[in-house]
Coordinates of C-alpha atoms in Angstrom, one line a residue:
Chain A
X20 CA 46.4 120.0 54.0
X21 CA 48.4 122.2 51.7
X22 CA 47.0 125.1 49.7
X23 CA 47.8 123.4 46.4
X24 CA 47.1 119.7 45.8
X25 CA 47.3 118.4 42.3
X26 CA 44.4 116.0 42.7
X27 CA 42.1 118.6 44.1
X28 CA 43.2 121.0 41.4
X29 CA 42.4 118.5 38.8
X30 CA 38.9 118.0 40.3
X31 CA 38.3 121.7 40.3
X32 CA 39.5 122.0 36.7
X33 CA 37.3 119.1 35.7
X34 CA 34.3 120.6 37.3
X35 CA 34.9 124.0 35.7
X36 CA 35.4 122.5 32.3
X37 CA 32.2 120.4 32.6
X38 CA 30.2 123.5 33.5
X39 CA 31.6 125.8 30.8
X40 CA 32.8 123.8 27.8
X41 CA 29.5 123.7 26.0
X42 CA 29.1 127.5 26.0
X43 CA 32.8 128.0 24.9
X44 CA 32.5 125.5 22.0
X45 CA 29.1 126.8 20.8
X46 CA 30.4 130.4 20.8
X47 CA 33.5 129.5 18.9
X48 CA 31.4 127.5 16.4
X49 CA 29.0 130.4 15.9
X50 CA 31.9 132.8 15.4
X51 CA 33.4 130.4 12.8
X52 CA 30.1 130.3 11.0
X53 CA 30.1 134.1 10.8
X54 CA 33.6 133.9 9.4
X55 CA 32.4 131.4 6.8
X56 CA 29.7 133.8 5.7
X57 CA 32.3 136.6 5.4
X58 CA 34.6 134.3 3.4
X59 CA 31.8 133.3 1.1
X60 CA 30.9 137.0 0.5
X61 CA 34.6 137.7 -0.2
X62 CA 35.0 134.9 -2.6
X63 CA 31.7 135.7 -4.4
X64 CA 32.5 139.5 -4.7
X65 CA 36.2 139.4 -5.5
X66 CA 37.8 138.6 -8.8
X67 CA 39.5 135.3 -8.4
X68 CA 43.0 136.5 -9.2
X69 CA 43.2 138.8 -6.2
X70 CA 41.8 136.5 -3.5
X71 CA 44.3 135.9 -0.7
X72 CA 42.3 133.8 1.8
X73 CA 45.4 133.3 4.0
X74 CA 45.5 137.0 4.6
X75 CA 41.8 137.1 5.4
X76 CA 42.1 134.2 7.7
X77 CA 44.9 135.8 9.6
X78 CA 42.8 138.9 10.2
X79 CA 39.8 136.8 11.3
X80 CA 42.0 134.7 13.6
X81 CA 43.4 137.8 15.3
X82 CA 40.1 139.7 15.6
X83 CA 38.1 136.7 16.9
X84 CA 40.9 135.5 19.3
X85 CA 41.1 138.9 20.9
X86 CA 37.4 139.6 21.0
X87 CA 36.2 136.2 22.2
X88 CA 39.2 135.8 24.5
X89 CA 38.3 139.1 26.2
X90 CA 34.6 138.2 26.4
X91 CA 35.4 134.8 27.9
X92 CA 37.9 136.2 30.4
X93 CA 35.2 138.7 31.5
X94 CA 32.8 135.8 32.0
X95 CA 35.3 133.9 34.2
X96 CA 34.1 133.0 37.7
X97 CA 30.4 133.1 36.5
X98 CA 29.4 132.2 40.1
X99 CA 30.2 135.7 41.2
X100 CA 27.4 137.2 39.0
X101 CA 24.8 135.5 41.4
X102 CA 25.1 135.4 45.2
X103 CA 23.5 131.9 45.4
X104 CA 26.1 130.5 43.0
X105 CA 28.9 132.3 44.7
X106 CA 28.1 130.7 48.0
X107 CA 28.4 127.1 46.6
X108 CA 31.5 128.1 44.6
X109 CA 33.4 129.7 47.6
X110 CA 32.4 126.9 50.0
X111 CA 33.6 124.1 47.8
X112 CA 36.6 122.5 49.5
X113 CA 39.4 123.6 47.2
X114 CA 41.9 126.4 47.9
X115 CA 41.7 129.8 46.3
X116 CA 44.8 129.2 44.3
X117 CA 43.3 126.0 42.9
X118 CA 40.1 127.7 42.0
X119 CA 42.0 130.7 40.5
X120 CA 44.4 128.6 38.5
X121 CA 41.5 126.5 37.1
X122 CA 39.8 129.6 35.6
X123 CA 43.1 131.1 34.5
X124 CA 44.0 128.0 32.6
X125 CA 40.5 127.7 31.1
X126 CA 39.9 131.3 30.1
X127 CA 43.4 132.2 29.1
X128 CA 45.4 129.2 27.9
X129 CA 42.6 126.7 27.4
X130 CA 40.5 129.1 25.3
X131 CA 43.6 130.1 23.3
X132 CA 44.5 126.4 22.5
X133 CA 40.9 125.3 21.8
X134 CA 40.2 128.3 19.6
X135 CA 43.4 127.9 17.6
X136 CA 42.8 124.2 17.0
X137 CA 39.2 124.8 16.0
X138 CA 40.3 127.6 13.7
X139 CA 43.1 125.6 12.1
X140 CA 40.6 122.8 11.4
X141 CA 38.0 125.2 10.1
X142 CA 40.7 126.8 7.8
X143 CA 41.8 123.4 6.6
X144 CA 38.2 122.4 5.6
X145 CA 37.4 125.7 4.0
X146 CA 40.7 125.9 2.0
X147 CA 40.4 122.2 1.1
X148 CA 36.9 122.7 -0.3
X149 CA 37.9 126.0 -2.1
X150 CA 40.9 124.3 -3.7
X151 CA 38.8 121.4 -4.8
X152 CA 36.3 123.6 -6.6
X153 CA 38.8 126.3 -7.8
X154 CA 42.0 124.4 -8.5
X155 CA 43.2 127.2 -10.8
X156 CA 43.5 129.6 -7.9
X157 CA 45.1 127.4 -5.2
X158 CA 45.0 129.0 -1.8
X159 CA 47.5 128.2 0.9
X160 CA 46.6 126.9 4.4
X161 CA 46.7 129.1 7.4
X162 CA 50.2 129.9 8.7
X163 CA 51.1 132.2 11.6
X164 CA 52.9 135.4 10.6
X165 CA 56.0 135.1 12.7
X166 CA 56.5 138.9 12.7
X167 CA 53.0 139.8 14.0
X168 CA 52.2 136.7 16.0
X169 CA 54.1 137.7 19.2
X170 CA 52.2 141.0 19.1
X171 CA 48.9 139.2 18.8
X172 CA 49.8 137.0 21.7
X173 CA 50.8 140.0 23.8
X174 CA 47.6 141.9 23.0
X175 CA 45.5 138.8 23.7
X176 CA 47.1 138.0 27.1
X177 CA 47.1 141.7 28.2
X178 CA 43.4 142.1 27.5
X179 CA 42.5 138.7 28.7
X180 CA 44.3 139.2 32.1
X181 CA 42.7 142.6 32.5
X182 CA 39.2 141.3 31.9
X183 CA 39.9 138.3 34.2
X184 CA 40.6 140.8 36.9
X185 CA 37.4 142.6 36.1
X186 CA 35.5 139.3 36.4
X187 CA 36.7 138.9 39.9
X188 CA 36.3 142.5 41.0
X189 CA 32.9 143.4 39.5
X190 CA 29.8 141.5 40.3
X191 CA 27.5 143.0 37.7
X192 CA 28.5 143.8 34.0
X193 CA 32.2 143.1 34.4
X194 CA 32.9 143.8 30.7
X195 CA 31.3 147.2 30.7
X196 CA 32.8 148.2 34.0
X197 CA 36.3 147.0 33.1
X198 CA 36.2 148.8 29.7
X199 CA 35.0 152.0 31.4
X200 CA 37.8 151.7 34.0
X201 CA 40.4 151.2 31.4
X202 CA 39.2 154.1 29.3
X203 CA 39.1 156.3 32.3
X204 CA 42.7 155.4 33.2
X205 CA 43.9 156.0 29.7
X206 CA 42.0 159.3 29.6
X207 CA 43.6 160.4 32.9
X208 CA 47.1 159.4 31.8
X209 CA 46.6 161.2 28.4
X210 CA 45.3 164.4 30.0
X211 CA 48.0 164.3 32.7
X212 CA 50.7 163.8 30.1
X213 CA 49.3 166.5 27.8
X214 CA 48.9 169.1 30.6
X215 CA 52.4 168.3 32.1
X216 CA 54.1 168.6 28.7
X217 CA 52.2 171.8 27.9
X218 CA 53.2 173.4 31.2
X219 CA 56.7 172.1 31.3
X220 CA 57.7 172.6 27.7
X221 CA 55.0 174.9 26.5
X222 CA 54.4 172.3 23.9
X223 CA 51.2 170.5 23.0
X224 CA 51.3 166.8 22.6
X225 CA 50.0 165.7 19.2
X226 CA 50.0 161.9 19.2
X227 CA 48.9 161.9 15.5
X228 CA 52.1 163.6 14.4
X229 CA 54.4 162.1 17.0
X230 CA 57.1 159.8 15.6
X231 CA 57.3 158.0 18.9
X232 CA 54.9 155.2 17.9
X233 CA 55.7 155.0 14.2
X234 CA 59.3 154.7 13.5
X235 CA 61.6 152.3 15.4
X236 CA 64.5 154.7 15.1
X237 CA 62.5 157.2 17.2
X238 CA 61.6 154.8 19.9
X239 CA 62.4 155.9 23.5
X240 CA 63.9 152.5 24.2
X241 CA 65.9 151.1 21.2
X242 CA 65.4 147.4 21.2
X243 CA 68.1 145.1 19.9
X244 CA 68.8 141.5 20.5
X245 CA 71.0 141.9 23.5
X246 CA 69.8 140.1 26.6
X247 CA 68.8 143.2 28.7
X248 CA 66.8 144.6 25.7
X249 CA 65.0 141.3 25.2
X250 CA 64.2 141.1 28.9
X251 CA 62.9 144.7 29.0
X252 CA 60.9 144.1 25.8
X253 CA 59.2 141.0 27.3
X254 CA 58.6 142.8 30.6
X255 CA 56.8 145.6 28.8
X256 CA 54.8 143.0 26.8
X257 CA 53.9 140.7 29.7
X258 CA 54.6 142.7 32.9
X259 CA 51.1 143.9 33.1
X260 CA 49.7 140.4 32.4
X261 CA 51.5 139.1 35.4
X262 CA 50.4 142.1 37.5
X263 CA 46.7 141.7 36.5
X264 CA 46.9 137.9 37.2
X265 CA 48.4 138.5 40.6
X266 CA 45.9 141.2 41.6
X267 CA 43.0 139.0 40.4
X268 CA 44.3 136.2 42.7
X269 CA 44.5 138.6 45.7
X270 CA 41.0 139.9 45.0
X271 CA 39.7 136.3 44.8
X272 CA 41.3 135.5 48.1
X273 CA 39.7 138.3 49.9
X274 CA 36.3 137.9 48.2
X275 CA 33.3 138.0 50.5
X276 CA 29.7 137.4 49.8
Chain B
X13 CA 34.0 122.1 67.7
X14 CA 33.1 125.5 66.3
X15 CA 34.4 128.4 68.3
X16 CA 33.2 132.0 67.8
X17 CA 35.5 134.2 69.8
X18 CA 34.8 137.9 70.5
X19 CA 33.6 138.6 67.0
X20 CA 32.7 142.0 65.8
X21 CA 31.1 142.2 62.4
X22 CA 29.6 144.8 60.2
X23 CA 28.5 144.9 56.6
X24 CA 28.9 148.7 56.6
X25 CA 31.3 150.8 58.7
X26 CA 29.8 151.9 61.9
X27 CA 26.7 149.6 61.8
X28 CA 27.8 146.5 63.8
X29 CA 25.8 143.4 63.3
X30 CA 27.7 141.5 66.0
X31 CA 29.6 143.0 68.9
X32 CA 31.9 140.9 70.9
X33 CA 30.0 137.7 70.0
X34 CA 31.3 134.6 71.7
X35 CA 29.7 131.1 71.4
X36 CA 30.6 127.5 70.7
X37 CA 29.0 124.6 69.0
X38 CA 29.9 121.1 70.2
X39 CA 29.8 117.9 68.2
X40 CA 26.9 115.4 68.8
X41 CA 24.3 118.1 69.0
X42 CA 21.6 119.6 66.9
X43 CA 21.5 123.3 67.5
X44 CA 18.5 125.4 66.8
X45 CA 19.6 129.0 66.0
X46 CA 16.6 131.2 66.5
X47 CA 16.0 134.9 65.8
X48 CA 13.7 137.3 64.2
X49 CA 14.2 138.3 60.5
X50 CA 17.3 140.5 60.3
X51 CA 18.6 139.4 63.8
X52 CA 21.9 138.1 62.3
X53 CA 21.3 134.4 61.9
X54 CA 22.3 134.3 58.2
X55 CA 25.3 136.6 58.9
X56 CA 26.4 134.2 61.6
X57 CA 26.1 131.3 59.1
X58 CA 28.1 133.3 56.5
X59 CA 30.8 134.0 59.1
X60 CA 31.1 130.4 60.2
X61 CA 31.3 129.3 56.6
X62 CA 34.0 131.8 55.7
X63 CA 31.9 133.7 53.2
X64 CA 32.4 136.8 55.4
X65 CA 35.3 137.5 57.7
X66 CA 35.0 139.0 61.1
X67 CA 36.3 142.6 61.7
X68 CA 37.8 141.5 65.0
X69 CA 37.9 138.2 66.8
X70 CA 38.0 134.9 65.1
X71 CA 36.0 131.8 64.1
X72 CA 37.4 128.4 64.0
X73 CA 36.4 124.7 63.5
X74 CA 38.7 122.3 65.3
X75 CA 41.2 125.1 65.7
X76 CA 41.3 126.0 62.0
X77 CA 40.6 129.6 61.3
X78 CA 37.8 130.6 58.9
X79 CA 39.8 133.4 57.3
X80 CA 41.4 132.3 54.1
X81 CA 38.9 129.6 53.5
X82 CA 41.5 126.8 53.5
X83 CA 40.4 123.5 51.9
X84 CA 40.9 122.0 55.3
X85 CA 38.4 124.4 56.8
X86 CA 36.0 124.1 53.9
X87 CA 35.9 120.3 54.1
X88 CA 34.9 120.5 57.8
X89 CA 31.3 121.7 57.0
X90 CA 28.6 121.6 54.4
X91 CA 26.3 124.6 54.1
X92 CA 22.7 124.4 53.0
X93 CA 22.0 128.0 52.2
X94 CA 18.5 129.5 52.2
X95 CA 18.7 130.2 48.4
X96 CA 20.8 128.2 46.0
X97 CA 21.6 127.8 42.4
X98 CA 22.8 124.8 40.5
X99 CA 24.5 124.2 37.2
X100 CA 22.3 122.8 34.4
X101 CA 23.4 119.2 34.8
X102 CA 21.9 115.9 36.0
X103 CA 22.0 114.8 39.6
X104 CA 24.3 112.0 38.6
X105 CA 26.8 114.4 36.9
X106 CA 26.6 116.7 39.9
X107 CA 27.5 113.9 42.2
X108 CA 30.4 112.8 40.0
X109 CA 31.8 116.3 39.8
X110 CA 31.2 117.5 43.4
X111 CA 31.3 114.5 45.7
X112 CA 35.1 113.8 45.2
X113 CA 35.8 117.1 47.1
X114 CA 34.2 115.4 50.2
X115 CA 36.3 112.5 51.2
X116 CA 33.6 111.0 53.5
X117 CA 30.9 111.1 50.9
X118 CA 28.8 107.9 50.9
X119 CA 27.0 107.2 47.7
X120 CA 24.7 104.6 49.2
X121 CA 23.6 107.1 51.8
X122 CA 22.9 109.6 49.1
X123 CA 20.8 107.1 47.2
X124 CA 18.9 106.3 50.3
X125 CA 18.1 110.0 51.2
X126 CA 17.1 110.7 47.6
X127 CA 14.6 107.8 47.6
X128 CA 13.3 108.9 51.0
X129 CA 12.7 112.4 49.5
X130 CA 11.3 110.8 46.3
X131 CA 13.7 112.6 44.0
X132 CA 14.7 110.9 40.8
X133 CA 18.5 110.5 40.3
X134 CA 18.5 111.1 36.6
X135 CA 16.7 114.5 36.9
X136 CA 18.3 117.7 35.6
X137 CA 18.7 119.8 38.7
X138 CA 17.7 123.1 37.2
X139 CA 14.4 121.5 36.0
X140 CA 13.4 120.4 39.5
X141 CA 11.0 122.4 41.6
X142 CA 12.3 124.6 44.5
X143 CA 11.3 122.0 47.1
X144 CA 12.9 119.1 45.0
X145 CA 16.1 121.1 44.6
X146 CA 16.2 121.6 48.4
X147 CA 15.6 117.9 49.0
X148 CA 18.4 117.0 46.6
X149 CA 20.8 119.5 48.3
X150 CA 19.9 118.1 51.7
X151 CA 20.5 114.6 50.5
X152 CA 23.8 115.5 49.0
X153 CA 24.9 117.6 52.1
X154 CA 24.0 114.9 54.6
X155 CA 25.8 112.3 52.5
X156 CA 29.0 114.4 52.5
X157 CA 29.3 113.4 56.2
X158 CA 31.2 116.6 57.2
X159 CA 31.7 117.3 60.9
X160 CA 29.4 120.3 60.8
X161 CA 26.2 120.8 58.9
X162 CA 25.1 124.4 58.6
X163 CA 21.5 124.7 57.5
X164 CA 19.9 128.1 56.8
X165 CA 16.1 127.8 56.8
X166 CA 16.3 124.2 55.7
X167 CA 12.5 123.6 55.8
X168 CA 11.6 126.6 53.6
X169 CA 10.1 125.3 50.4
X170 CA 9.5 121.8 51.7
X171 CA 6.0 120.3 51.7
X172 CA 4.6 118.7 54.8
X173 CA 5.6 115.1 54.1
X174 CA 9.1 116.3 53.2
X175 CA 9.4 118.2 56.5
X176 CA 8.4 115.0 58.3
X177 CA 11.0 113.1 56.3
X178 CA 13.6 115.8 57.0
X179 CA 13.0 115.6 60.8
X180 CA 13.1 111.8 60.7
X181 CA 16.5 111.8 58.9
X182 CA 18.0 114.3 61.2
X183 CA 16.7 112.6 64.3
X184 CA 18.4 109.5 63.0
X185 CA 21.7 111.4 62.8
X186 CA 21.4 113.0 66.2
X187 CA 23.8 110.6 68.0
X188 CA 26.6 110.9 65.5
X189 CA 29.7 112.9 66.3
X190 CA 28.6 115.8 64.1
X191 CA 27.2 119.2 64.9
X192 CA 24.1 120.4 63.1
X193 CA 23.3 124.1 63.2
X194 CA 19.8 124.9 62.0
X195 CA 19.0 128.5 61.6
X196 CA 15.3 129.2 61.3
X197 CA 12.4 131.3 62.2
X198 CA 10.0 128.4 61.7
X199 CA 10.4 127.1 65.2
X200 CA 7.7 124.4 64.9
X201 CA 9.6 122.6 62.2
X202 CA 12.6 121.9 64.4
X203 CA 10.9 121.7 67.8
X204 CA 11.2 117.9 68.1
X205 CA 14.7 117.4 66.8
X206 CA 16.9 120.1 68.3
X207 CA 18.7 119.4 71.6
X208 CA 20.2 122.9 72.0
X209 CA 18.7 126.3 71.6
X210 CA 20.6 129.5 70.8
X211 CA 18.7 132.8 70.4
X212 CA 20.1 135.8 68.6
X213 CA 18.6 139.2 68.9
X214 CA 20.0 142.5 67.6
X215 CA 23.3 140.8 66.9
X216 CA 23.8 139.4 70.3
X217 CA 23.5 136.0 71.8
X218 CA 20.6 136.4 74.2
X219 CA 20.2 132.8 75.2
X220 CA 22.0 129.5 74.7
X221 CA 21.2 126.2 76.5
X222 CA 20.7 122.5 76.0
X223 CA 17.1 121.4 76.0
X224 CA 17.7 119.4 79.2
X225 CA 18.9 122.6 80.9
X226 CA 15.7 124.4 79.8
X227 CA 13.5 121.6 81.1
X228 CA 15.3 121.7 84.4
X229 CA 15.1 125.4 84.9
X230 CA 11.8 126.5 83.3
X231 CA 8.3 125.3 83.1
X232 CA 5.9 125.9 80.2
X233 CA 2.2 125.7 81.2
X234 CA -1.2 127.4 81.6
X235 CA -1.3 130.4 83.9
X236 CA -3.6 129.1 86.7
X237 CA -1.1 126.4 87.7
X238 CA 1.5 128.9 88.7
X239 CA 2.1 131.6 91.3
X240 CA 2.5 135.1 89.9
X241 CA 6.0 135.5 91.4
X242 CA 7.4 132.6 89.4
X243 CA 6.2 133.8 86.0
X244 CA 8.9 135.1 83.7
X245 CA 6.7 135.6 80.6
X246 CA 3.1 135.1 79.7
X247 CA 1.0 135.4 76.6
X248 CA -2.6 134.9 75.6
X249 CA -3.3 131.9 73.5
X250 CA -6.8 131.1 72.2
X251 CA -8.6 132.1 75.4
X252 CA -6.0 130.7 77.8
X253 CA -2.8 132.3 79.0
X254 CA 0.4 130.3 78.5
X255 CA 3.4 131.1 80.7
X256 CA 7.1 130.5 81.1
X257 CA 8.0 130.1 84.7
X258 CA 10.8 129.2 87.0
X259 CA 10.9 125.5 87.7
X260 CA 10.9 125.5 91.5
X261 CA 9.4 122.1 92.2
X262 CA 11.1 119.9 89.6
X263 CA 8.2 119.7 87.2
X264 CA 9.4 118.5 83.8
X265 CA 7.3 120.1 81.0
X266 CA 7.6 120.0 77.3
X267 CA 9.6 123.0 76.0
X268 CA 7.5 125.3 73.9
X269 CA 10.1 127.0 71.7
X270 CA 7.8 129.8 70.6
X271 CA 7.0 130.7 74.1
X272 CA 10.7 130.4 75.1
X273 CA 11.8 132.6 72.2
X274 CA 9.3 135.4 73.2
X275 CA 10.2 135.0 76.8
X276 CA 13.9 135.5 76.0
X277 CA 13.2 138.6 73.9
X278 CA 11.2 140.1 76.8
X279 CA 13.0 138.9 79.9
X280 CA 16.4 137.5 79.1
X281 CA 18.2 138.9 82.1
X282 CA 15.9 137.2 84.6
X283 CA 16.2 133.9 82.6
X284 CA 19.9 134.3 82.7
X285 CA 19.9 134.8 86.4
X286 CA 17.9 131.5 86.9
X287 CA 20.3 129.6 84.7
X288 CA 23.4 131.1 86.3
X289 CA 22.1 130.4 89.8
X290 CA 21.6 126.7 88.9
X291 CA 25.0 126.7 87.3
X292 CA 23.9 125.0 84.2
X293 CA 26.8 124.2 81.9
X294 CA 27.0 125.6 78.4
X295 CA 24.8 128.6 79.2
X296 CA 26.2 131.7 77.5
X297 CA 24.5 135.0 77.5
X298 CA 25.3 138.7 77.4

């Protein structure tokens, strides 16, 4: 019996979808209702001529995708929050890779696709209704900003993968503990860098004034469209994602109850 | 066959639960795994089911190692844990989602057990009482027809008619080519159905024998019927004194598991000597 069997994987995925889909859909619907309230407030309070709903929708899309995506990733493997559930989850006859891929698909790709589709539908309905009642200020339907979209995807997958790892590692309060861990790591890196720079160059690091993050001509690695540059750029964007996914799999494999 | 080979196990470093534990469980038997609270029964169940890994040694079912929890290993057994939690779905949906993982699952068998336990098939599992949930899990587990059934305190939470039903069902499965391992401290609940007794104390296997072997080697009776020199253990019981003695004149008495359990805790070395002397097979002790 191999470690990966497509039929068994499908059974695992089907089971995980059946057990989680209601919560996911309900949460997306609630968040879209909240967006609707914000949109209504915006429409009511703004002079018609300066309303740009497309811009607002893009911001809402990004914010909700990242926040909900992170939350759902942190809620992955819900069985591990309770020992009794974890026992039946871990003793179910499917392999660790099948169990892992099932949640990876659900919380990363599945959520992304489902949320995007529901958001597009929501946008279509809202804009359609708006245009019906305010034909003099026609609003365009949601489109992805090709400049910013890759960054959104990168942020989404990096956070998602990090919190997926947290969901495997931490039994209680995975969101809080993962956030705390990340903040601690950033703080340590920042302090180490600051102290090193101070002692080596007698220079204090002031991120606010640094050009490093603001102007592309001051970037440490100048990206162009050559093949090595593209590879390095994508590695920087998604390298950590792959790393977190791999570590989460290893942690799941050695999980004991 | 389940093989536990030289297993050392500890939850925390330096505090060993099992030290060099070796035992085996053969198919076609119902094993009663007895021990006080905290003796290591549940830990052994976790080790066999791959929920915990041994520090040294190994555990295998039909030669497949528990470490790694391969699907092949996981499909060899079904675990009825002492405490459990279910998704908020109906029994029907649960069966649809979970039974395909067990290739030998028999739906007609499941329906039969459910009706024996008087559990309605259209119930939402989370809305059932604790006893009802346990009966559902027992029905599902037994219908999976795995080679090994691991049951941790299976009668906890069952009412008296359900306990009778449980014993009846298990007795009916006794001759099949499966191994049932029932871990419990409620000895009376399993007295009539087990055909092998293993006693764990302080993380060590103090006694292990088939019921037939126990009957051949030991007698369980009132004190006056026996000579002092043959008594291995005695305890007062409602005005009379019950004893466990060496069976020297081929008397065949009914095994009193409670008495045997206490006798092993007090005098396991002497009992081991008797069994070793008579060269009873399958006897494993420290």
